[in-house]
């Protein structure tokens, strides 16, 4: 019996090798191996120098109506490509960015009933990292389809040290924790940090990306993250604390088991592994920037990075308030906002804003952000309320015309604040009008906020619908040359 | 032991009577009784002539954080009022409508921790019906609050005949069924009628309103329905097939146990019971019209009821198609709609629409509705797709300018069709632009459609978010004098 098992193991090893391919990074520091195992599951691993940084890890999906899209594949072939270019970012800490990688595309086929389905897995191997994405191409056999689970593995295989945030579909507001993989406990962490309003516990073993690992003698650092997050939910990681395997976990939609609603041709976000023997290389890596799509705007001269001060921190530390009044239970459409009783602590009042503009002018800040300028903050938060803000009505002590004129006279820009209170359906209805209001008063820059549980109810900050929303805001703003 | 029970029964009967009130309808045909029972639960019943049409029925709620809002009440007092007026509807089958009722308001108090909460129940008794609603007033002790269940009962108490549709959060597309209360089986009915895309089974005992009852010798007919459905989910009824009690069941939201997200002051829709010994009186009753709020538009002369023919039935019977092409898997933003391969069966082509305009002119129809005029119908349905239609791009064989000019020359109006494919978030983003497009081309009337599962995903056609949407469309259209 033992002999047969050994024989089968050897056989399967042999078969898998028939369908394997290796790739070295441009400078040879990294090596990727890819193959189909004996079950037809796509497998990759990653070597960094002589270290097996990522051990044999599975790839694939569970799809609606195609439950198993992680095994039973046949290899149609490989495509090898490479790129070495320098490009110029619109803004950032470097004026030129080098994009140099080798690319391996594995083309996989699977029979499903009468259909032949195609999945492409595209690997890009840089000298400081590996990235890969799944492509459901035009000829994939898919049209409209839904993802139940993306089963991407990062098999660490050792109990490494790691820096982590607990998995949460709605918040990143945590302090990073440093433990071994086996010691991760997201539940304990969430309980220790105490409560903010929107914390959505996933499970004890869930962490967020970026997720940093290092071995105990700090021989390497490895960051797991994602790039080109477009029309897809945010990826969390579930940690197997015995086997030290991380597995992707997509932020859910409000619909049962479905995580993403897609239409081919579609490429998932890149799954990126940035790796180096120096911690500082991780922070300064351009892998994520290189993986994001090039800027699609025709002109970008209207995007002007700036330093700013904000009428906001004084609210956070309790010196003033976003709200003008302490009255409660107001309704946006029917409240007479002019006759509210002031609480005397409203931060965004004309005199105070002028003080900030003076400070910005004196100390060479480009702009002033003002939070709490518009009506609705009395009930803004935690009420599941949909029509919280209209984004066009200033409080009566915020003299918009005067402030705009004064800022202009001082050469200081104003940054508009659109707090949505996470009522995104309300914001989407009013966004066009709100942006036109900005243009009317010479604002060029907007900060949007999403505090609270998302409306449409059941959606998550990290869900597909919201990643689409964020991009929708950027596109709509760009149409009007707002940023 | 038996004696004690009898004593307690008498005692409780006595106590409840202390808190009771009766009301007769203006002509004396109907009698309402209201009281608090021994548990402090609000109870009503309704007599029609000498028949106890609605037997002792409970009223109340389960609220988030105030689980029991159906018992433990104390009566603060009653308010009696009445109205007898004639009003003029904007349109309808009568030019004058009589609104004549007696009104009883029960003011109930309940202690909850340190708070005193107030619930008002307002009854209006007409000669052909009873209606009641719950009011959470300005001084109710509520501000933002959420409803878990509305526990309104209609205690029929007998196995009457009834005409019913199976309960369904997303569809009314059924044939009415006639059975006894005890024989209702919504599951069987749904299975028998076969499948359309959006059927959402609730349970075997769930039915929709309007729900008609009659006793076996047809001595009376009684219809249960609702009115003034604003900012609240649609009410379904769950039938107790042993006790013959109907209980309200609100359409859920995507959020766990919450059915409605409310802010005081708030009044629920009216629960209406229309009753008569003649079936035709039910159909011609003005109770529902009288219960809806008066029209709030300043002018209404731009609302012009009209008879129309539509380019749509020929699609339903398969003679032509809504879609221009049989190509599939198209994307709204990237498809070159002008170069699609036509299927040769597109209904909304210029010549065919002109044929309908000629027919309308010849036969004195006021208007022509045209479905399938705008791009997107190739993938419109059943794909969970968000950006299906843009509501402003005609198919290349629909010569909008020519059609508009021709219709004008013939004195025929055009009715715009906005099929949302139930992608309501998409429609809300594009509605303003779509209505402006209508104005530009002289359209005055719009038909909106909602075929499919609702996006925002998890919302229901009958849920609170959607009842708000329908009203939002009406208000936005009215702003622009579209209807």
Coordinates of N, CA and C in Angstrom, one line a residue, chain A residues 30 44 46 54 59 122-126 128-134 150 152-154 156 208-213 221-229 235 237 246 248 268-275 282 285-292:
Chain A
X30 N 14.0 37.4 -7.7 CA 12.8 36.6 -7.4 C 12.6 35.6 -8.5
X44 N 1.0 28.4 -7.4 CA 2.2 29.2 -7.6 C 3.0 29.1 -6.4
X46 N 6.8 31.3 -4.7 CA 7.7 32.5 -5.0 C 9.0 32.3 -4.2
X54 N 6.9 32.4 -0.6 CA 5.5 31.9 -0.7 C 5.6 30.5 -1.1
X59 N -4.8 28.8 -6.4 CA -5.5 29.9 -7.0 C -6.9 29.5 -7.6
X122 N -2.4 36.2 -14.8 CA -1.3 37.0 -15.3 C -0.4 37.3 -14.2
X123 N 0.8 36.9 -14.3 CA 1.8 37.2 -13.2 C 2.8 38.3 -13.7
X124 N 3.1 39.2 -12.8 CA 4.1 40.2 -13.2 C 5.2 40.1 -12.1
X125 N 6.4 39.8 -12.5 CA 7.5 39.6 -11.5 C 8.4 40.8 -11.6
X126 N 8.5 41.6 -10.6 CA 9.4 42.7 -10.4 C 10.6 42.2 -9.6
X128 N 11.3 43.6 -6.9 CA 10.9 43.8 -5.5 C 9.5 43.3 -5.2
X129 N 9.0 42.4 -6.1 CA 7.7 41.9 -5.8 C 7.0 41.1 -6.9
X130 N 6.0 40.3 -6.5 CA 5.2 39.6 -7.5 C 3.8 40.1 -7.4
X131 N 3.2 40.2 -8.6 CA 1.8 40.5 -8.6 C 1.1 39.5 -9.6
X132 N -0.2 39.3 -9.3 CA -1.0 38.5 -10.3 C -2.4 38.9 -10.2
X133 N -3.1 38.7 -11.3 CA -4.5 39.0 -11.4 C -5.2 37.9 -12.3
X134 N -6.5 37.8 -12.1 CA -7.2 36.8 -12.9 C -7.9 37.6 -14.0
X150 N -13.3 34.2 -3.9 CA -12.0 34.2 -4.6 C -11.1 33.4 -3.7
X152 N -7.8 32.7 -3.5 CA -6.4 33.0 -3.6 C -5.6 32.7 -2.3
X153 N -4.6 31.9 -2.4 CA -3.8 31.6 -1.2 C -2.4 32.2 -1.3
X154 N -2.0 32.6 -0.1 CA -0.6 33.0 0.1 C -0.1 32.1 1.2
X156 N 2.4 30.9 3.5 CA 3.6 31.4 4.2 C 4.3 30.2 4.8
X208 N -6.6 42.6 7.6 CA -6.7 43.5 6.4 C -5.4 43.5 5.6
X209 N -5.5 44.0 4.4 CA -4.2 44.3 3.7 C -4.1 45.8 3.7
X210 N -2.9 46.5 3.7 CA -1.6 45.8 3.6 C -1.3 45.0 4.9
X211 N -0.7 43.9 4.6 CA -0.4 42.9 5.7 C 1.1 42.6 5.6
X212 N 1.9 43.0 6.6 CA 3.3 42.8 6.5 C 3.9 41.6 7.3
X213 N 4.7 40.9 6.7 CA 5.3 39.7 7.4 C 6.9 39.9 7.4
X221 N 11.4 41.0 4.5 CA 10.1 41.6 4.8 C 9.2 41.4 3.6
X222 N 7.9 41.1 3.8 CA 7.0 40.8 2.7 C 5.7 41.4 3.0
X223 N 5.2 42.2 2.1 CA 3.9 42.9 2.2 C 2.9 42.3 1.3
X224 N 1.7 42.0 1.8 CA 0.6 41.5 0.9 C -0.4 42.6 0.7
X225 N -0.7 43.0 -0.5 CA -1.7 44.1 -0.7 C -2.4 43.8 -2.0
X226 N -3.1 44.9 -2.5 CA -3.8 44.8 -3.8 C -3.7 46.1 -4.5
X227 N -3.9 46.1 -5.8 CA -3.8 47.3 -6.7 C -4.9 47.2 -7.7
X228 N -5.2 48.3 -8.3 CA -6.2 48.4 -9.4 C -7.5 47.8 -8.9
X229 N -7.9 48.3 -7.7 CA -9.2 47.9 -7.1 C -10.3 48.6 -7.8
X235 N -10.2 43.0 -0.7 CA -9.8 41.7 -0.3 C -9.3 41.7 1.2
X237 N -7.9 39.0 4.4 CA -7.2 37.7 4.4 C -7.6 36.9 5.6
X246 N -2.5 32.1 4.3 CA -3.5 33.2 4.2 C -4.4 32.9 3.0
X248 N -7.6 34.6 0.6 CA -8.4 35.8 0.3 C -9.8 35.7 0.7
X268 N -9.5 41.0 -12.5 CA -9.6 41.3 -11.0 C -8.5 42.3 -10.7
X269 N -8.6 42.9 -9.5 CA -7.5 43.7 -9.0 C -6.2 42.8 -8.9
X270 N -5.1 43.4 -8.9 CA -3.8 42.7 -8.7 C -3.6 42.3 -7.3
X271 N -3.2 41.1 -7.1 CA -2.7 40.7 -5.8 C -1.2 40.8 -5.7
X272 N -0.7 41.6 -4.8 CA 0.7 42.0 -4.9 C 1.4 41.5 -3.6
X273 N 2.6 41.0 -3.9 CA 3.5 40.6 -2.8 C 4.8 41.4 -2.9
X274 N 5.0 42.4 -2.1 CA 6.2 43.2 -2.2 C 7.2 42.6 -1.2
X275 N 8.4 42.4 -1.7 CA 9.4 41.6 -0.8 C 10.8 42.2 -0.9
X282 N 10.2 48.3 1.3 CA 8.8 48.0 1.2 C 8.0 49.3 1.1
X285 N 8.6 51.1 -2.3 CA 8.4 50.3 -3.5 C 7.3 51.0 -4.4
X286 N 7.6 50.8 -5.7 CA 6.6 51.4 -6.7 C 5.7 50.3 -7.3
X287 N 5.8 49.1 -6.7 CA 5.0 48.0 -7.3 C 3.5 48.3 -7.4
X288 N 2.9 48.9 -6.3 CA 1.5 49.2 -6.4 C 1.2 50.3 -7.4
X289 N 2.0 51.3 -7.4 CA 1.8 52.4 -8.5 C 1.9 51.8 -9.9
X290 N 2.9 50.9 -10.1 CA 3.1 50.3 -11.4 C 1.9 49.5 -11.8
X291 N 1.3 48.9 -10.8 CA 0.2 47.9 -11.2 C -1.1 48.7 -11.5
X292 N -1.3 49.8 -10.9 CA -2.5 50.6 -11.2 C -2.5 51.0 -12.7

